[in-house]
Amino acid sequence: MRSQTSLVAQQVHIQQWADLIRDCQSRPCEMMLDTWCGLHEINRATYYYHLRKVRQACLHAMAPQ
């Protein structure tokens, strides 16, 4: 079982990526994803990896307990 500290750290990391993803999705429509990733020094594969993780966290939070 994870410690409370590591759970909080994971939640902070997910929130930071969620903010970046929101920023990416609100980029100008003429700006390509590769351009946005380059400006933020993020690899495209890394972006998609974290997009998947953020979506999974959202689904997990919405699941009935």
mmCIF file of N, CA and C in Angstrom:
data_model
loop_
_atom_site.group_PDB
_atom_site.id
_atom_site.type_symbol
_atom_site.label_atom_id
_atom_site.label_comp_id
_atom_site.label_asym_id
_atom_site.label_seq_id
_atom_site.Cartn_x
_atom_site.Cartn_y
_atom_site.Cartn_z
ATOM 1 N N MET A 1 0.827 -1.180 0.000
ATOM 2 C CA MET A 1 0.000 0.000 0.000
ATOM 3 C C MET A 1 0.875 1.249 0.000
ATOM 4 N N ARG A 2 0.475 2.226 -0.768
ATOM 5 C CA ARG A 2 1.271 3.442 -0.871
ATOM 6 C C ARG A 2 1.097 4.326 0.355
ATOM 7 N N SER A 3 2.131 5.076 0.627
ATOM 8 C CA SER A 3 2.035 6.016 1.738
ATOM 9 C C SER A 3 1.192 7.216 1.315
ATOM 10 N N GLN A 4 0.692 7.930 2.289
ATOM 11 C CA GLN A 4 -0.130 9.110 2.025
ATOM 12 C C GLN A 4 0.665 10.150 1.236
ATOM 13 N N THR A 5 1.951 10.276 1.539
ATOM 14 C CA THR A 5 2.804 11.249 0.847
ATOM 15 C C THR A 5 2.917 10.926 -0.632
ATOM 16 N N SER A 6 3.105 9.652 -0.964
ATOM 17 C CA SER A 6 3.246 9.303 -2.375
ATOM 18 C C SER A 6 1.930 9.471 -3.125
ATOM 19 N N LEU A 7 0.795 9.238 -2.460
ATOM 20 C CA LEU A 7 -0.503 9.460 -3.100
ATOM 21 C C LEU A 7 -0.718 10.940 -3.403
ATOM 22 N N VAL A 8 -0.342 11.787 -2.468
ATOM 23 C CA VAL A 8 -0.467 13.238 -2.679
ATOM 24 C C VAL A 8 0.463 13.676 -3.805
ATOM 25 N N ALA A 9 1.673 13.158 -3.811
ATOM 26 C CA ALA A 9 2.627 13.510 -4.869
ATOM 27 C C ALA A 9 2.093 13.089 -6.233
ATOM 28 N N GLN A 10 1.484 11.917 -6.304
ATOM 29 C CA GLN A 10 0.904 11.446 -7.562
ATOM 30 C C GLN A 10 -0.244 12.357 -7.994
ATOM 31 N N GLN A 11 -1.082 12.769 -7.066
ATOM 32 C CA GLN A 11 -2.196 13.646 -7.391
ATOM 33 C C GLN A 11 -1.703 15.006 -7.890
ATOM 34 N N VAL A 12 -0.654 15.520 -7.276
ATOM 35 C CA VAL A 12 -0.084 16.796 -7.713
ATOM 36 C C VAL A 12 0.464 16.658 -9.130
ATOM 37 N N HIS A 13 1.155 15.560 -9.388
ATOM 38 C CA HIS A 13 1.725 15.317 -10.713
ATOM 39 C C HIS A 13 0.613 15.222 -11.769
ATOM 40 N N ILE A 14 -0.451 14.512 -11.464
ATOM 41 C CA ILE A 14 -1.595 14.394 -12.382
ATOM 42 C C ILE A 14 -2.204 15.774 -12.628
ATOM 43 N N GLN A 15 -2.341 16.579 -11.555
ATOM 44 C CA GLN A 15 -2.928 17.915 -11.704
ATOM 45 C C GLN A 15 -2.052 18.814 -12.570
ATOM 46 N N GLN A 16 -0.741 18.732 -12.406
ATOM 47 C CA GLN A 16 0.175 19.525 -13.232
ATOM 48 C C GLN A 16 0.025 19.152 -14.704
ATOM 49 N N TRP A 17 -0.071 17.855 -14.981
ATOM 50 C CA TRP A 17 -0.241 17.415 -16.359
ATOM 51 C C TRP A 17 -1.612 17.782 -16.899
ATOM 52 N N ALA A 18 -2.629 17.734 -16.047
ATOM 53 C CA ALA A 18 -3.976 18.133 -16.477
ATOM 54 C C ALA A 18 -3.968 19.609 -16.896
ATOM 55 N N ASP A 19 -3.248 20.438 -16.159
ATOM 56 C CA ASP A 19 -3.131 21.856 -16.510
ATOM 57 C C ASP A 19 -2.419 22.032 -17.855
ATOM 58 N N LEU A 20 -1.339 21.276 -18.055
ATOM 59 C CA LEU A 20 -0.615 21.347 -19.335
ATOM 60 C C LEU A 20 -1.503 20.883 -20.491
ATOM 61 N N ILE A 21 -2.253 19.835 -20.274
ATOM 62 C CA ILE A 21 -3.127 19.303 -21.325
ATOM 63 C C ILE A 21 -4.222 20.307 -21.666
ATOM 64 N N ARG A 22 -4.795 20.957 -20.638
ATOM 65 C CA ARG A 22 -5.788 22.009 -20.890
ATOM 66 C C ARG A 22 -5.177 23.139 -21.712
ATOM 67 N N ASP A 23 -3.949 23.502 -21.366
ATOM 68 C CA ASP A 23 -3.248 24.553 -22.108
ATOM 69 C C ASP A 23 -3.048 24.131 -23.562
ATOM 70 N N CYS A 24 -2.655 22.889 -23.769
ATOM 71 C CA CYS A 24 -2.448 22.390 -25.127
ATOM 72 C C CYS A 24 -3.751 22.391 -25.915
ATOM 73 N N GLN A 25 -4.826 21.958 -25.277
ATOM 74 C CA GLN A 25 -6.097 21.872 -25.981
ATOM 75 C C GLN A 25 -6.708 23.249 -26.267
ATOM 76 N N SER A 26 -6.215 24.280 -25.606
ATOM 77 C CA SER A 26 -6.714 25.625 -25.881
ATOM 78 C C SER A 26 -5.728 26.428 -26.742
ATOM 79 N N ARG A 27 -4.760 25.728 -27.329
ATOM 80 C CA ARG A 27 -3.804 26.408 -28.208
ATOM 81 C C ARG A 27 -4.534 26.910 -29.455
ATOM 82 N N PRO A 28 -3.949 27.879 -30.156
ATOM 83 C CA PRO A 28 -4.584 28.354 -31.399
ATOM 84 C C PRO A 28 -4.796 27.200 -32.377
ATOM 85 N N CYS A 29 -5.909 27.221 -33.089
ATOM 86 C CA CYS A 29 -6.256 26.083 -33.956
ATOM 87 C C CYS A 29 -5.239 25.873 -35.080
ATOM 88 N N GLU A 30 -4.518 26.925 -35.464
ATOM 89 C CA GLU A 30 -3.526 26.738 -36.532
ATOM 90 C C GLU A 30 -2.205 26.157 -36.010
ATOM 91 N N MET A 31 -2.039 26.102 -34.683
ATOM 92 C CA MET A 31 -0.808 25.558 -34.105
ATOM 93 C C MET A 31 -0.915 24.036 -34.015
ATOM 94 N N MET A 32 0.041 23.369 -34.582
ATOM 95 C CA MET A 32 0.074 21.904 -34.555
ATOM 96 C C MET A 32 0.564 21.420 -33.185
ATOM 97 N N LEU A 33 0.183 20.196 -32.834
ATOM 98 C CA LEU A 33 0.593 19.614 -31.560
ATOM 99 C C LEU A 33 2.115 19.563 -31.448
ATOM 100 N N ASP A 34 2.783 19.188 -32.526
ATOM 101 C CA ASP A 34 4.253 19.113 -32.498
ATOM 102 C C ASP A 34 4.876 20.464 -32.168
ATOM 103 N N THR A 35 4.295 21.537 -32.687
ATOM 104 C CA THR A 35 4.798 22.878 -32.410
ATOM 105 C C THR A 35 4.614 23.209 -30.933
ATOM 106 N N TRP A 36 3.409 22.936 -30.404
ATOM 107 C CA TRP A 36 3.130 23.218 -28.997
ATOM 108 C C TRP A 36 4.078 22.411 -28.105
ATOM 109 N N CYS A 37 4.253 21.139 -28.425
ATOM 110 C CA CYS A 37 5.160 20.293 -27.635
ATOM 111 C C CYS A 37 6.587 20.833 -27.677
ATOM 112 N N GLY A 38 7.018 21.279 -28.837
ATOM 113 C CA GLY A 38 8.358 21.845 -28.958
ATOM 114 C C GLY A 38 8.534 23.093 -28.113
ATOM 115 N N LEU A 39 7.523 23.940 -28.079
ATOM 116 C CA LEU A 39 7.586 25.159 -27.269
ATOM 117 C C LEU A 39 7.663 24.852 -25.776
ATOM 118 N N HIS A 40 7.073 23.741 -25.375
ATOM 119 C CA HIS A 40 7.056 23.362 -23.959
ATOM 120 C C HIS A 40 8.094 22.290 -23.628
ATOM 121 N N GLU A 41 8.928 21.976 -24.610
ATOM 122 C CA GLU A 41 9.999 20.985 -24.444
ATOM 123 C C GLU A 41 9.458 19.646 -23.939
ATOM 124 N N ILE A 42 8.363 19.218 -24.578
ATOM 125 C CA ILE A 42 7.725 17.945 -24.248
ATOM 126 C C ILE A 42 7.752 17.065 -25.489
ATOM 127 N N ASN A 43 8.156 15.834 -25.305
ATOM 128 C CA ASN A 43 8.124 14.869 -26.388
ATOM 129 C C ASN A 43 6.664 14.523 -26.672
ATOM 130 N N ARG A 44 6.313 14.350 -27.938
ATOM 131 C CA ARG A 44 4.928 14.039 -28.314
ATOM 132 C C ARG A 44 4.437 12.751 -27.648
ATOM 133 N N ALA A 45 5.273 11.739 -27.593
ATOM 134 C CA ALA A 45 4.893 10.479 -26.952
ATOM 135 C C ALA A 45 4.655 10.687 -25.456
ATOM 136 N N THR A 46 5.444 11.530 -24.828
ATOM 137 C CA THR A 46 5.265 11.843 -23.409
ATOM 138 C C THR A 46 3.930 12.534 -23.190
ATOM 139 N N TYR A 47 3.571 13.455 -24.089
ATOM 140 C CA TYR A 47 2.281 14.135 -23.994
ATOM 141 C C TYR A 47 1.142 13.117 -24.027
ATOM 142 N N TYR A 48 1.165 12.208 -24.986
ATOM 143 C CA TYR A 48 0.091 11.222 -25.119
ATOM 144 C C TYR A 48 0.066 10.242 -23.944
ATOM 145 N N TYR A 49 1.230 9.911 -23.411
ATOM 146 C CA TYR A 49 1.293 9.039 -22.231
ATOM 147 C C TYR A 49 0.569 9.694 -21.062
ATOM 148 N N HIS A 50 0.891 10.963 -20.816
ATOM 149 C CA HIS A 50 0.280 11.655 -19.690
ATOM 150 C C HIS A 50 -1.190 11.988 -19.958
ATOM 151 N N LEU A 51 -1.557 12.207 -21.184
ATOM 152 C CA LEU A 51 -2.963 12.396 -21.527
ATOM 153 C C LEU A 51 -3.760 11.151 -21.125
ATOM 154 N N ARG A 52 -3.224 9.983 -21.437
ATOM 155 C CA ARG A 52 -3.878 8.735 -21.063
ATOM 156 C C ARG A 52 -3.971 8.596 -19.544
ATOM 157 N N LYS A 53 -2.897 8.935 -18.828
ATOM 158 C CA LYS A 53 -2.895 8.833 -17.371
ATOM 159 C C LYS A 53 -3.905 9.792 -16.746
ATOM 160 N N VAL A 54 -4.012 11.007 -17.269
ATOM 161 C CA VAL A 54 -4.975 11.984 -16.742
ATOM 162 C C VAL A 54 -6.391 11.489 -16.996
ATOM 163 N N ARG A 55 -6.647 10.961 -18.180
ATOM 164 C CA ARG A 55 -7.980 10.419 -18.476
ATOM 165 C C ARG A 55 -8.324 9.261 -17.548
ATOM 166 N N GLN A 56 -7.366 8.381 -17.302
ATOM 167 C CA GLN A 56 -7.612 7.260 -16.395
ATOM 168 C C GLN A 56 -7.917 7.755 -14.981
ATOM 169 N N ALA A 57 -7.194 8.779 -14.533
ATOM 170 C CA ALA A 57 -7.431 9.334 -13.196
ATOM 171 C C ALA A 57 -8.826 9.946 -13.114
ATOM 172 N N CYS A 58 -9.258 10.614 -14.166
ATOM 173 C CA CYS A 58 -10.608 11.191 -14.192
ATOM 174 C C CYS A 58 -11.666 10.099 -14.150
ATOM 175 N N LEU A 59 -11.471 9.058 -14.927
ATOM 176 C CA LEU A 59 -12.435 7.954 -14.928
ATOM 177 C C LEU A 59 -12.489 7.271 -13.564
ATOM 178 N N HIS A 60 -11.330 7.113 -12.956
ATOM 179 C CA HIS A 60 -11.269 6.492 -11.638
ATOM 180 C C HIS A 60 -11.990 7.353 -10.589
ATOM 181 N N ALA A 61 -11.828 8.657 -10.685
ATOM 182 C CA ALA A 61 -12.482 9.574 -9.749
ATOM 183 C C ALA A 61 -13.987 9.594 -9.918
ATOM 184 N N MET A 62 -14.455 9.347 -11.143
ATOM 185 C CA MET A 62 -15.884 9.368 -11.417
ATOM 186 C C MET A 62 -16.574 8.034 -11.159
ATOM 187 N N ALA A 63 -15.800 6.980 -11.001
ATOM 188 C CA ALA A 63 -16.373 5.633 -10.810
ATOM 189 C C ALA A 63 -17.099 5.564 -9.471
ATOM 190 N N PRO A 64 -18.227 4.872 -9.451
ATOM 191 C CA PRO A 64 -18.943 4.718 -8.174
ATOM 192 C C PRO A 64 -18.093 3.948 -7.166
ATOM 193 N N GLN A 65 -18.125 4.382 -5.954
ATOM 194 C CA GLN A 65 -17.286 3.782 -4.909
ATOM 195 C C GLN A 65 -17.999 2.657 -4.222
#
